[in-house]
CSV table of N, CA, C and O in Angstrom, one decimal:
chain,number,residue,atom,x,y,z
A,1,MET,N,-38.6,41.5,21.2
A,1,MET,CA,-37.5,41.4,22.1
A,1,MET,C,-37.4,40.0,21.2
A,1,MET,O,-36.1,39.6,21.3
A,2,ARG,N,-38.2,39.0,20.9
A,2,ARG,CA,-37.8,37.9,20.3
A,2,ARG,C,-37.0,38.1,19.0
A,2,ARG,O,-36.1,37.0,18.5
A,3,THR,N,-37.1,39.0,18.2
A,3,THR,CA,-36.1,39.7,16.7
A,3,THR,C,-34.9,39.9,17.0
A,3,THR,O,-34.0,39.2,16.6
A,4,LEU,N,-34.7,40.5,18.4
A,4,LEU,CA,-33.5,40.6,19.2
A,4,LEU,C,-32.7,39.5,19.2
A,4,LEU,O,-31.5,39.2,19.0
A,5,LEU,N,-33.5,38.7,19.9
A,5,LEU,CA,-32.7,37.3,20.2
A,5,LEU,C,-32.5,36.7,18.8
A,5,LEU,O,-31.3,35.9,19.1
A,6,VAL,N,-33.4,36.3,17.7
A,6,VAL,CA,-32.8,35.8,16.8
A,6,VAL,C,-31.9,36.5,15.9
A,6,VAL,O,-30.5,35.7,15.5
A,7,ARG,N,-31.8,37.7,16.0
A,7,ARG,CA,-30.3,38.8,15.3
A,7,ARG,C,-29.4,38.5,15.8
A,7,ARG,O,-28.3,38.4,15.9
A,8,SER,N,-29.3,38.6,17.3
A,8,SER,CA,-28.0,38.4,18.1
A,8,SER,C,-27.5,36.8,17.8
A,8,SER,O,-26.5,36.6,17.7
A,9,GLY,N,-28.6,35.7,18.0
A,9,GLY,CA,-28.1,34.5,17.9
A,9,GLY,C,-27.7,34.2,16.0
A,9,GLY,O,-26.3,33.5,15.9
A,10,PHE,N,-27.7,34.8,14.9
A,10,PHE,CA,-27.7,34.9,14.1
A,10,PHE,C,-26.4,35.5,13.8
A,10,PHE,O,-25.0,34.6,13.4
A,11,ALA,N,-25.8,36.4,14.5
A,11,ALA,CA,-24.7,37.1,14.5
A,11,ALA,C,-23.6,36.4,15.6
A,11,ALA,O,-22.5,36.2,14.5
A,12,GLY,N,-24.2,35.6,16.6
A,12,GLY,CA,-22.9,35.1,17.2
A,12,GLY,C,-23.0,33.9,16.3
A,12,GLY,O,-21.2,33.5,16.5
A,13,LEU,N,-23.5,33.5,15.3
A,13,LEU,CA,-23.0,32.1,14.4
A,13,LEU,C,-22.3,32.9,13.4
A,13,LEU,O,-21.2,31.7,13.1
A,14,ILE,N,-22.2,33.9,13.4
A,14,ILE,CA,-21.4,34.2,11.9
A,14,ILE,C,-20.1,34.3,12.3
A,14,ILE,O,-19.5,34.6,11.9
A,15,ALA,N,-20.1,35.2,13.5
A,15,ALA,CA,-18.7,35.2,14.3
A,15,ALA,C,-18.0,33.9,14.8
A,15,ALA,O,-17.1,33.8,14.3
A,16,ALA,N,-18.8,33.1,15.6
A,16,ALA,CA,-18.0,31.5,15.6
A,16,ALA,C,-17.4,30.9,14.2
A,16,ALA,O,-16.4,30.3,14.4
A,17,SER,N,-18.3,30.8,13.2
A,17,SER,CA,-17.9,30.6,11.9
A,17,SER,C,-16.4,31.4,11.3
A,17,SER,O,-15.6,30.6,10.9
A,18,PHE,N,-16.5,32.2,11.5
A,18,PHE,CA,-15.2,33.4,11.3
A,18,PHE,C,-13.9,32.7,12.2
A,18,PHE,O,-12.7,32.3,11.6
A,19,LEU,N,-14.0,32.3,13.8
A,19,LEU,CA,-13.3,31.7,14.7
A,19,LEU,C,-12.6,30.5,14.2
A,19,LEU,O,-12.0,29.8,14.5
A,20,VAL,N,-13.5,29.5,13.4
A,20,VAL,CA,-13.8,27.9,12.9
A,20,VAL,C,-12.6,28.1,11.9
A,20,VAL,O,-11.8,27.3,11.8
A,21,GLY,N,-12.6,29.1,11.0
A,21,GLY,CA,-12.0,28.8,9.7
A,21,GLY,C,-10.9,29.9,9.8
A,21,GLY,O,-9.6,29.8,9.2
A,22,ALA,N,-10.4,30.8,11.2
A,22,ALA,CA,-9.4,31.7,11.7
A,22,ALA,C,-7.4,30.7,11.6
A,22,ALA,O,-7.1,31.0,10.5
A,23,PRO,N,-7.9,29.1,12.3
A,23,PRO,CA,-6.3,28.6,11.8
A,23,PRO,C,-5.9,28.0,10.4
A,23,PRO,O,-4.9,28.7,10.4
A,24,ALA,N,-6.8,28.1,9.6
A,24,ALA,CA,-6.2,27.5,8.5
A,24,ALA,C,-5.9,28.9,7.7
A,24,ALA,O,-4.7,29.3,7.0
A,25,ALA,N,-6.6,30.1,8.3
A,25,ALA,CA,-5.7,31.3,7.5
A,25,ALA,C,-4.1,31.6,8.1
A,25,ALA,O,-3.5,32.2,7.5
A,26,PHE,N,-4.3,31.2,9.0
A,26,PHE,CA,-2.7,31.4,9.4
A,26,PHE,C,-1.7,30.2,9.8
A,26,PHE,O,-0.4,30.0,9.5
A,27,ALA,N,-2.4,29.1,8.6
A,27,ALA,CA,-1.5,28.4,7.9
A,27,ALA,C,0.1,28.9,6.5
A,27,ALA,O,-0.6,29.8,6.2
A,28,GLU,N,1.1,28.2,6.8
A,28,GLU,CA,1.9,28.9,5.5
A,28,GLU,C,2.7,27.7,5.5
A,28,GLU,O,2.8,26.6,5.7
A,29,MET,N,2.7,27.8,3.9
A,29,MET,CA,3.4,26.5,3.1
A,29,MET,C,4.6,27.1,3.1
A,29,MET,O,5.0,28.0,2.6
A,30,VAL,N,5.9,26.0,3.2
A,30,VAL,CA,7.6,26.9,3.2
A,30,VAL,C,8.1,25.7,2.4
A,30,VAL,O,7.8,24.9,2.4
A,31,MET,N,8.7,26.6,1.1
A,31,MET,CA,9.1,26.0,0.4
A,31,MET,C,10.4,25.5,0.2
A,31,MET,O,11.5,27.2,1.1
A,32,TYR,N,11.2,24.8,0.3
A,32,TYR,CA,12.5,24.4,0.2
A,32,TYR,C,13.7,23.6,-1.2
A,32,TYR,O,12.6,23.0,-1.9
A,33,LYS,N,14.8,24.6,-1.3
A,33,LYS,CA,15.0,23.7,-2.6
A,33,LYS,C,16.6,23.5,-2.6
A,33,LYS,O,17.2,24.3,-1.4
A,34,ALA,N,17.6,22.1,-2.4
A,34,ALA,CA,18.7,22.6,-2.3
A,34,ALA,C,19.4,21.5,-3.4
A,34,ALA,O,19.0,20.5,-4.1
A,35,THR,N,20.6,22.0,-3.8
A,35,THR,CA,21.7,21.0,-4.4
A,35,THR,C,22.2,20.1,-3.8
A,35,THR,O,23.1,20.8,-3.1
A,36,LEU,N,21.9,18.5,-4.0
A,36,LEU,CA,23.4,17.8,-3.1
A,36,LEU,C,24.4,17.6,-3.7
A,36,LEU,O,24.3,16.7,-4.9
A,37,THR,N,25.1,18.0,-3.2
A,37,THR,CA,27.1,17.9,-4.1
A,37,THR,C,27.8,17.2,-2.3
A,37,THR,O,28.0,17.7,-1.8
A,38,PRO,N,29.0,16.8,-3.2
A,38,PRO,CA,29.7,16.0,-2.3
A,38,PRO,C,30.7,17.3,-1.9
A,38,PRO,O,31.0,17.3,-0.5
A,39,ALA,N,30.6,18.8,-2.7
A,39,ALA,CA,31.4,19.7,-2.1
A,39,ALA,C,30.7,20.4,-0.7
A,39,ALA,O,31.4,21.1,-0.3
A,40,ALA,N,29.5,20.2,-1.1
A,40,ALA,CA,28.3,20.7,0.3
A,40,ALA,C,28.3,20.0,1.4
A,40,ALA,O,28.0,20.3,2.7
A,41,GLU,N,29.1,18.8,1.5
A,41,GLU,CA,29.1,17.9,3.0
A,41,GLU,C,30.2,18.6,3.7
A,41,GLU,O,30.9,19.4,3.2
A,42,VAL,N,29.8,18.4,5.1
A,42,VAL,CA,30.5,19.1,6.1
A,42,VAL,C,31.3,17.8,6.7
A,42,VAL,O,30.5,16.8,7.5
A,43,PRO,N,32.6,17.6,6.5
A,43,PRO,CA,33.7,18.3,5.4
A,43,PRO,C,33.1,17.7,4.4
A,43,PRO,O,32.8,16.7,4.1
A,44,PRO,N,33.7,18.5,2.9
A,44,PRO,CA,33.6,18.0,1.9
A,44,PRO,C,34.3,16.4,1.4
A,44,PRO,O,34.9,16.6,1.9
A,45,THR,N,33.5,16.0,0.8
A,45,THR,CA,34.0,14.6,0.2
A,45,THR,C,34.4,14.5,-1.3
A,45,THR,O,34.1,15.3,-1.8
A,46,ASP,N,34.9,13.0,-1.6
A,46,ASP,CA,35.3,13.4,-3.3
A,46,ASP,C,34.2,12.6,-3.9
A,46,ASP,O,34.9,11.8,-4.7
A,47,SER,N,33.3,12.2,-3.3
A,47,SER,CA,32.2,11.0,-3.9
A,47,SER,C,31.8,11.8,-5.6
A,47,SER,O,31.4,12.8,-5.5
A,48,LYS,N,31.2,10.8,-6.0
A,48,LYS,CA,31.0,10.7,-7.2
A,48,LYS,C,29.4,11.3,-7.5
A,48,LYS,O,29.0,12.0,-8.0
A,49,GLY,N,28.5,11.0,-6.2
A,49,GLY,CA,27.3,10.9,-6.0
A,49,GLY,C,26.9,12.7,-5.7
A,49,GLY,O,27.3,13.2,-5.3
A,50,SER,N,25.5,13.3,-6.5
A,50,SER,CA,24.9,14.0,-6.1
A,50,SER,C,23.4,14.2,-6.5
A,50,SER,O,22.9,12.8,-7.1
A,51,GLY,N,22.5,14.9,-6.1
A,51,GLY,CA,21.6,15.1,-6.3
A,51,GLY,C,20.9,16.4,-6.4
A,51,GLY,O,21.2,16.8,-6.5
A,52,ALA,N,19.3,16.0,-6.0
A,52,ALA,CA,18.4,18.0,-6.1
A,52,ALA,C,17.2,17.2,-5.0
A,52,ALA,O,17.0,16.3,-5.2
A,53,LEU,N,17.0,18.4,-4.1
A,53,LEU,CA,15.7,17.7,-3.6
A,53,LEU,C,14.7,18.8,-4.0
A,53,LEU,O,15.5,20.5,-3.6
A,54,THR,N,13.5,18.7,-3.5
A,54,THR,CA,12.2,20.0,-3.3
A,54,THR,C,11.6,19.0,-2.6
A,54,THR,O,11.2,18.3,-2.5
A,55,ALA,N,11.0,20.4,-1.4
A,55,ALA,CA,10.4,19.9,-0.4
A,55,ALA,C,9.8,21.2,0.0
A,55,ALA,O,9.9,22.3,-0.5
A,56,SER,N,8.3,20.5,0.8
A,56,SER,CA,7.4,21.9,0.8
A,56,SER,C,6.6,21.6,2.7
A,56,SER,O,6.8,20.3,3.0
A,57,TYR,N,6.9,22.5,3.4
A,57,TYR,CA,6.7,22.1,4.7
A,57,TYR,C,5.3,23.0,4.9
A,57,TYR,O,4.8,24.1,4.8
A,58,ASP,N,4.2,22.1,5.6
A,58,ASP,CA,2.6,22.7,5.9
A,58,ASP,C,2.9,23.2,7.5
A,58,ASP,O,3.1,22.4,7.9
A,59,THR,N,3.0,24.7,7.6
A,59,THR,CA,3.2,24.5,9.4
A,59,THR,C,1.7,24.3,10.1
A,59,THR,O,2.0,24.1,11.4
A,60,ALA,N,0.5,24.1,9.3
A,60,ALA,CA,-0.2,24.2,9.9
A,60,ALA,C,-0.9,22.4,10.1
A,60,ALA,O,-1.2,21.9,11.4
A,61,THR,N,-0.4,21.5,9.5
A,61,THR,CA,-0.2,20.1,9.0
A,61,THR,C,0.6,19.8,9.9
A,61,THR,O,1.3,18.0,10.4
A,62,LYS,N,1.9,20.1,9.5
A,62,LYS,CA,3.3,19.9,10.0
A,62,LYS,C,3.8,19.0,8.9
A,62,LYS,O,4.4,17.7,9.7
A,63,LYS,N,3.1,18.6,7.6
A,63,LYS,CA,3.5,17.8,6.6
A,63,LYS,C,4.7,18.2,5.7
A,63,LYS,O,4.6,19.2,5.5
A,64,LEU,N,5.6,17.3,6.0
A,64,LEU,CA,6.9,17.6,4.9
A,64,LEU,C,6.7,17.1,3.9
A,64,LEU,O,6.7,15.8,4.3
A,65,THR,N,6.7,17.1,2.7
A,65,THR,CA,6.5,17.0,1.4
A,65,THR,C,7.8,16.6,0.8
A,65,THR,O,8.3,18.1,0.6
A,66,TYR,N,8.3,15.8,0.1
A,66,TYR,CA,9.4,15.8,-0.6
A,66,TYR,C,9.9,15.2,-1.4
A,66,TYR,O,9.2,14.3,-2.4
A,67,SER,N,10.5,15.6,-2.9
A,67,SER,CA,10.6,14.6,-3.8
A,67,SER,C,12.2,14.9,-4.2
A,67,SER,O,13.1,16.2,-3.8
A,68,ALA,N,13.3,14.3,-3.9
A,68,ALA,CA,14.6,13.9,-4.4
A,68,ALA,C,14.6,13.0,-5.7
A,68,ALA,O,14.4,12.2,-5.8
A,69,THR,N,16.0,13.5,-7.2
A,69,THR,CA,16.7,12.9,-7.4
A,69,THR,C,18.2,12.7,-7.0
A,69,THR,O,18.6,13.6,-6.4
A,70,TYR,N,18.6,11.6,-7.2
A,70,TYR,CA,20.1,11.6,-7.2
A,70,TYR,C,20.8,10.8,-8.4
A,70,TYR,O,19.9,10.0,-9.5
A,71,LYS,N,22.1,10.7,-8.4
A,71,LYS,CA,22.9,9.9,-9.6
A,71,LYS,C,24.3,9.4,-8.6
A,71,LYS,O,25.0,10.1,-7.9
A,72,ASP,N,24.6,8.9,-9.5
A,72,ASP,CA,26.1,8.5,-9.1
A,72,ASP,C,26.3,8.0,-8.2
A,72,ASP,O,27.7,8.2,-7.7
A,73,LEU,N,25.4,7.1,-7.2
A,73,LEU,CA,25.6,6.4,-6.2
A,73,LEU,C,26.9,5.2,-6.3
A,73,LEU,O,26.5,4.3,-7.1
A,74,THR,N,27.0,4.8,-5.2
A,74,THR,CA,27.9,3.7,-5.2
A,74,THR,C,27.1,2.6,-4.9
A,74,THR,O,27.7,1.2,-5.2
A,75,GLY,N,25.8,2.7,-4.8
A,75,GLY,CA,24.9,1.5,-4.9
A,75,GLY,C,23.2,2.1,-4.3
A,75,GLY,O,23.2,3.1,-4.8
A,76,PRO,N,22.6,0.8,-4.3
A,76,PRO,CA,21.2,1.9,-4.0
A,76,PRO,C,21.2,2.6,-3.1
A,76,PRO,O,21.5,2.4,-1.6
A,77,ALA,N,20.1,3.3,-2.5
A,77,ALA,CA,19.9,4.3,-2.1
A,77,ALA,C,19.5,3.9,-0.7
A,77,ALA,O,18.2,2.8,-0.7
A,78,ALA,N,19.8,3.7,0.7
A,78,ALA,CA,19.3,3.3,1.7
A,78,ALA,C,18.2,3.8,2.6
A,78,ALA,O,17.9,3.3,3.0
A,79,ALA,N,18.6,5.0,2.5
A,79,ALA,CA,17.8,5.9,3.8
A,79,ALA,C,18.2,7.5,3.3
A,79,ALA,O,19.2,7.6,2.5
A,80,ALA,N,17.4,8.5,3.6
A,80,ALA,CA,17.7,9.6,4.1
A,80,ALA,C,17.4,10.3,5.5
A,80,ALA,O,16.8,9.9,6.4
A,81,HIS,N,17.5,11.7,5.2
A,81,HIS,CA,16.9,12.4,6.7
A,81,HIS,C,17.2,13.2,6.1
A,81,HIS,O,18.2,14.1,5.0
A,82,PHE,N,16.6,14.7,7.2
A,82,PHE,CA,16.8,16.2,6.7
A,82,PHE,C,17.5,16.8,8.2
A,82,PHE,O,17.3,15.9,9.3
A,83,HIS,N,19.0,17.2,7.9
A,83,HIS,CA,19.7,18.1,9.3
A,83,HIS,C,18.8,19.3,9.8
A,83,HIS,O,17.7,19.8,9.2
A,84,GLY,N,19.0,19.1,11.0
A,84,GLY,CA,18.8,20.7,11.7
A,84,GLY,C,19.2,21.8,10.9
A,84,GLY,O,20.0,22.0,9.8
A,85,PRO,N,18.6,22.7,11.3
A,85,PRO,CA,19.4,24.3,11.2
A,85,PRO,C,20.6,24.5,11.8
A,85,PRO,O,20.9,24.0,12.5
A,86,ALA,N,21.4,25.0,10.5
A,86,ALA,CA,22.8,25.6,10.6
A,86,ALA,C,23.5,26.2,9.3
A,86,ALA,O,23.1,26.3,8.5
A,87,ASP,N,24.5,26.9,10.1
A,87,ASP,CA,24.9,28.0,8.9
A,87,ASP,C,25.7,27.0,7.4
A,87,ASP,O,25.8,26.0,8.1
A,88,ALA,N,26.5,27.4,6.5
A,88,ALA,CA,26.8,26.4,5.1
A,88,ALA,C,28.0,25.7,5.9
A,88,ALA,O,28.4,24.8,5.2
A,89,LYS,N,28.5,25.8,6.9
A,89,LYS,CA,30.3,25.6,6.9
A,89,LYS,C,30.1,25.0,8.1
A,89,LYS,O,30.5,23.8,8.9
A,90,THR,N,28.8,24.5,8.8
A,90,THR,CA,28.6,23.6,10.3
A,90,THR,C,27.5,22.3,10.1
A,90,THR,O,26.8,22.5,9.1
A,91,ASN,N,27.6,21.3,10.1
A,91,ASN,CA,27.4,19.8,10.2
A,91,ASN,C,26.0,19.9,11.3
A,91,ASN,O,26.9,19.6,12.4
A,92,ALA,N,24.6,20.0,11.2
A,92,ALA,CA,23.9,19.8,11.7
A,92,ALA,C,23.1,18.1,12.0
A,92,ALA,O,23.6,17.6,11.3
A,93,GLY,N,23.0,18.3,13.0
A,93,GLY,CA,22.4,17.2,13.4
A,93,GLY,C,21.5,16.4,12.6
A,93,GLY,O,20.4,17.4,12.2
A,94,VAL,N,21.1,15.3,12.5
A,94,VAL,CA,19.7,14.4,11.7
A,94,VAL,C,18.2,15.6,12.7
A,94,VAL,O,18.2,15.3,14.3
A,95,VAL,N,17.7,15.5,12.0
A,95,VAL,CA,15.8,16.2,12.9
A,95,VAL,C,15.1,15.2,12.6
A,95,VAL,O,14.2,15.2,13.0
A,96,VAL,N,14.9,15.2,11.3
A,96,VAL,CA,13.4,14.5,10.7
A,96,VAL,C,14.3,13.2,10.0
A,96,VAL,O,14.9,12.9,8.6
A,97,PRO,N,14.7,12.0,10.1
A,97,PRO,CA,15.2,10.8,9.4
A,97,PRO,C,14.1,10.6,8.3
A,97,PRO,O,12.4,10.7,8.9
A,98,ALA,N,14.2,9.5,7.3
A,98,ALA,CA,13.1,9.7,6.0
A,98,ALA,C,13.2,8.6,5.5
A,98,ALA,O,14.6,7.8,5.9
A,99,PRO,N,12.3,7.4,5.2
A,99,PRO,CA,12.7,6.1,4.4
A,99,PRO,C,13.8,6.0,3.4
A,99,PRO,O,13.5,7.6,2.3
A,100,ALA,N,13.9,5.2,2.7
A,100,ALA,CA,14.7,5.3,1.6
A,100,ALA,C,14.3,5.8,-0.1
A,100,ALA,O,14.7,6.3,-0.7
A,101,PRO,N,13.1,5.7,-0.3
A,101,PRO,CA,12.7,6.0,-1.1
A,101,PRO,C,12.8,7.7,-1.4
A,101,PRO,O,12.5,8.4,-0.2
A,102,ALA,N,12.8,8.2,-2.9
A,102,ALA,CA,12.9,9.6,-2.9
A,102,ALA,C,11.9,10.7,-2.9
A,102,ALA,O,12.2,11.4,-3.3
A,103,THR,N,10.8,9.9,-3.2
A,103,THR,CA,9.8,10.5,-3.2
A,103,THR,C,9.0,10.2,-1.6
A,103,THR,O,8.7,9.1,-1.7
A,104,GLY,N,8.7,11.7,-1.1
A,104,GLY,CA,7.2,11.2,0.2
A,104,GLY,C,6.9,12.4,0.8
A,104,GLY,O,7.1,13.4,0.7
A,105,ALA,N,5.8,11.7,2.0
A,105,ALA,CA,5.7,12.9,2.7
A,105,ALA,C,5.7,12.1,3.9
A,105,ALA,O,5.4,10.9,4.5
A,106,LEU,N,6.2,13.2,5.0
A,106,LEU,CA,6.2,12.7,7.0
A,106,LEU,C,5.3,14.1,7.7
A,106,LEU,O,5.6,15.4,7.0
A,107,ARG,N,5.0,13.4,8.6
A,107,ARG,CA,4.1,14.1,9.3
A,107,ARG,C,5.3,14.4,10.8
A,107,ARG,O,5.4,13.1,11.4
A,108,CYS,N,5.5,15.5,10.6
A,108,CYS,CA,6.7,15.8,11.8
A,108,CYS,C,5.9,16.1,13.1
A,108,CYS,O,5.1,16.9,13.2
A,109,ASN,N,6.3,15.4,14.3
A,109,ASN,CA,5.9,15.9,15.6
A,109,ASN,C,6.3,17.5,16.0
A,109,ASN,O,7.4,17.5,15.2
A,110,SER,N,6.5,17.3,17.7
A,110,SER,CA,6.8,18.8,17.9
A,110,SER,C,8.0,18.3,18.1
A,110,SER,O,8.9,19.5,18.4
A,111,GLY,N,8.4,17.3,18.6
A,111,GLY,CA,9.7,17.4,18.7
A,111,GLY,C,10.5,16.8,17.3
A,111,GLY,O,12.3,17.8,17.5
A,112,SER,N,10.3,15.9,15.9
A,112,SER,CA,10.9,16.1,15.0
A,112,SER,C,11.2,16.8,14.2
A,112,SER,O,11.7,17.1,12.9
A,113,GLY,N,10.5,18.1,14.1
A,113,GLY,CA,9.8,19.0,13.4
A,113,GLY,C,10.4,20.4,13.7
A,113,GLY,O,10.2,21.5,13.1
A,114,ARG,N,11.4,20.2,14.9
A,114,ARG,CA,11.8,21.6,15.8
A,114,ARG,C,12.6,22.2,14.5
A,114,ARG,O,12.9,23.7,14.8
A,115,GLY,N,13.3,21.7,14.1
A,115,GLY,CA,14.2,22.1,12.7
A,115,GLY,C,13.4,23.0,11.4
A,115,GLY,O,14.2,23.3,10.5
A,116,VAL,N,12.6,22.8,11.2
A,116,VAL,CA,11.5,22.4,10.0
A,116,VAL,C,10.8,23.8,9.9
A,116,VAL,O,10.1,23.9,11.3
A,117,GLY,N,10.6,24.3,9.2
A,117,GLY,CA,9.8,25.6,9.7
A,117,GLY,C,10.4,26.8,8.1
A,117,GLY,O,10.3,26.6,7.0
A,118,ARG,N,11.1,27.9,8.8
A,118,ARG,CA,11.6,29.0,7.7
A,118,ARG,C,12.9,28.6,7.2
A,118,ARG,O,14.2,27.5,7.7
A,119,PRO,N,13.3,28.4,5.7
A,119,PRO,CA,14.5,27.9,5.1
A,119,PRO,C,15.4,29.2,6.0
A,119,PRO,O,15.8,29.8,6.0
C-alpha cells in the first residue's frame, strides 16, 4: 500500500511539472519589419525623411522589443508610436506610444497591446 502511495505521489508530481511548463509552450514570438517612407503615410507626404523598423512581440510576456533607424528628418526625433491594425490605405489610431529613442522595449498591458500580435 505504501509503495502504491509513493508511486501515485511521484506520478502526480511529474504531471504537475508538465502543467507548470505548459504556458511557456504556448508562447509565440511574432516578428515585424517595416520600411518607413513618406509615400507609405496616409495620406502620402513629400517629406524627405525615411527609416526602417524591426520588432518582435512575445505573446507570453506581452513585451514588444523594437529597433528603428531613420534619416533626413527636419529635426531630432521627439517621439514614436505604433499604429493599430489596418489595411495599407487606412490610417489606424495609435495603439502603443513609445519614447523617442530608436531602440527599446515596452510591456503592453491588455489595453495598449490590443493591436499587437499577428502581423
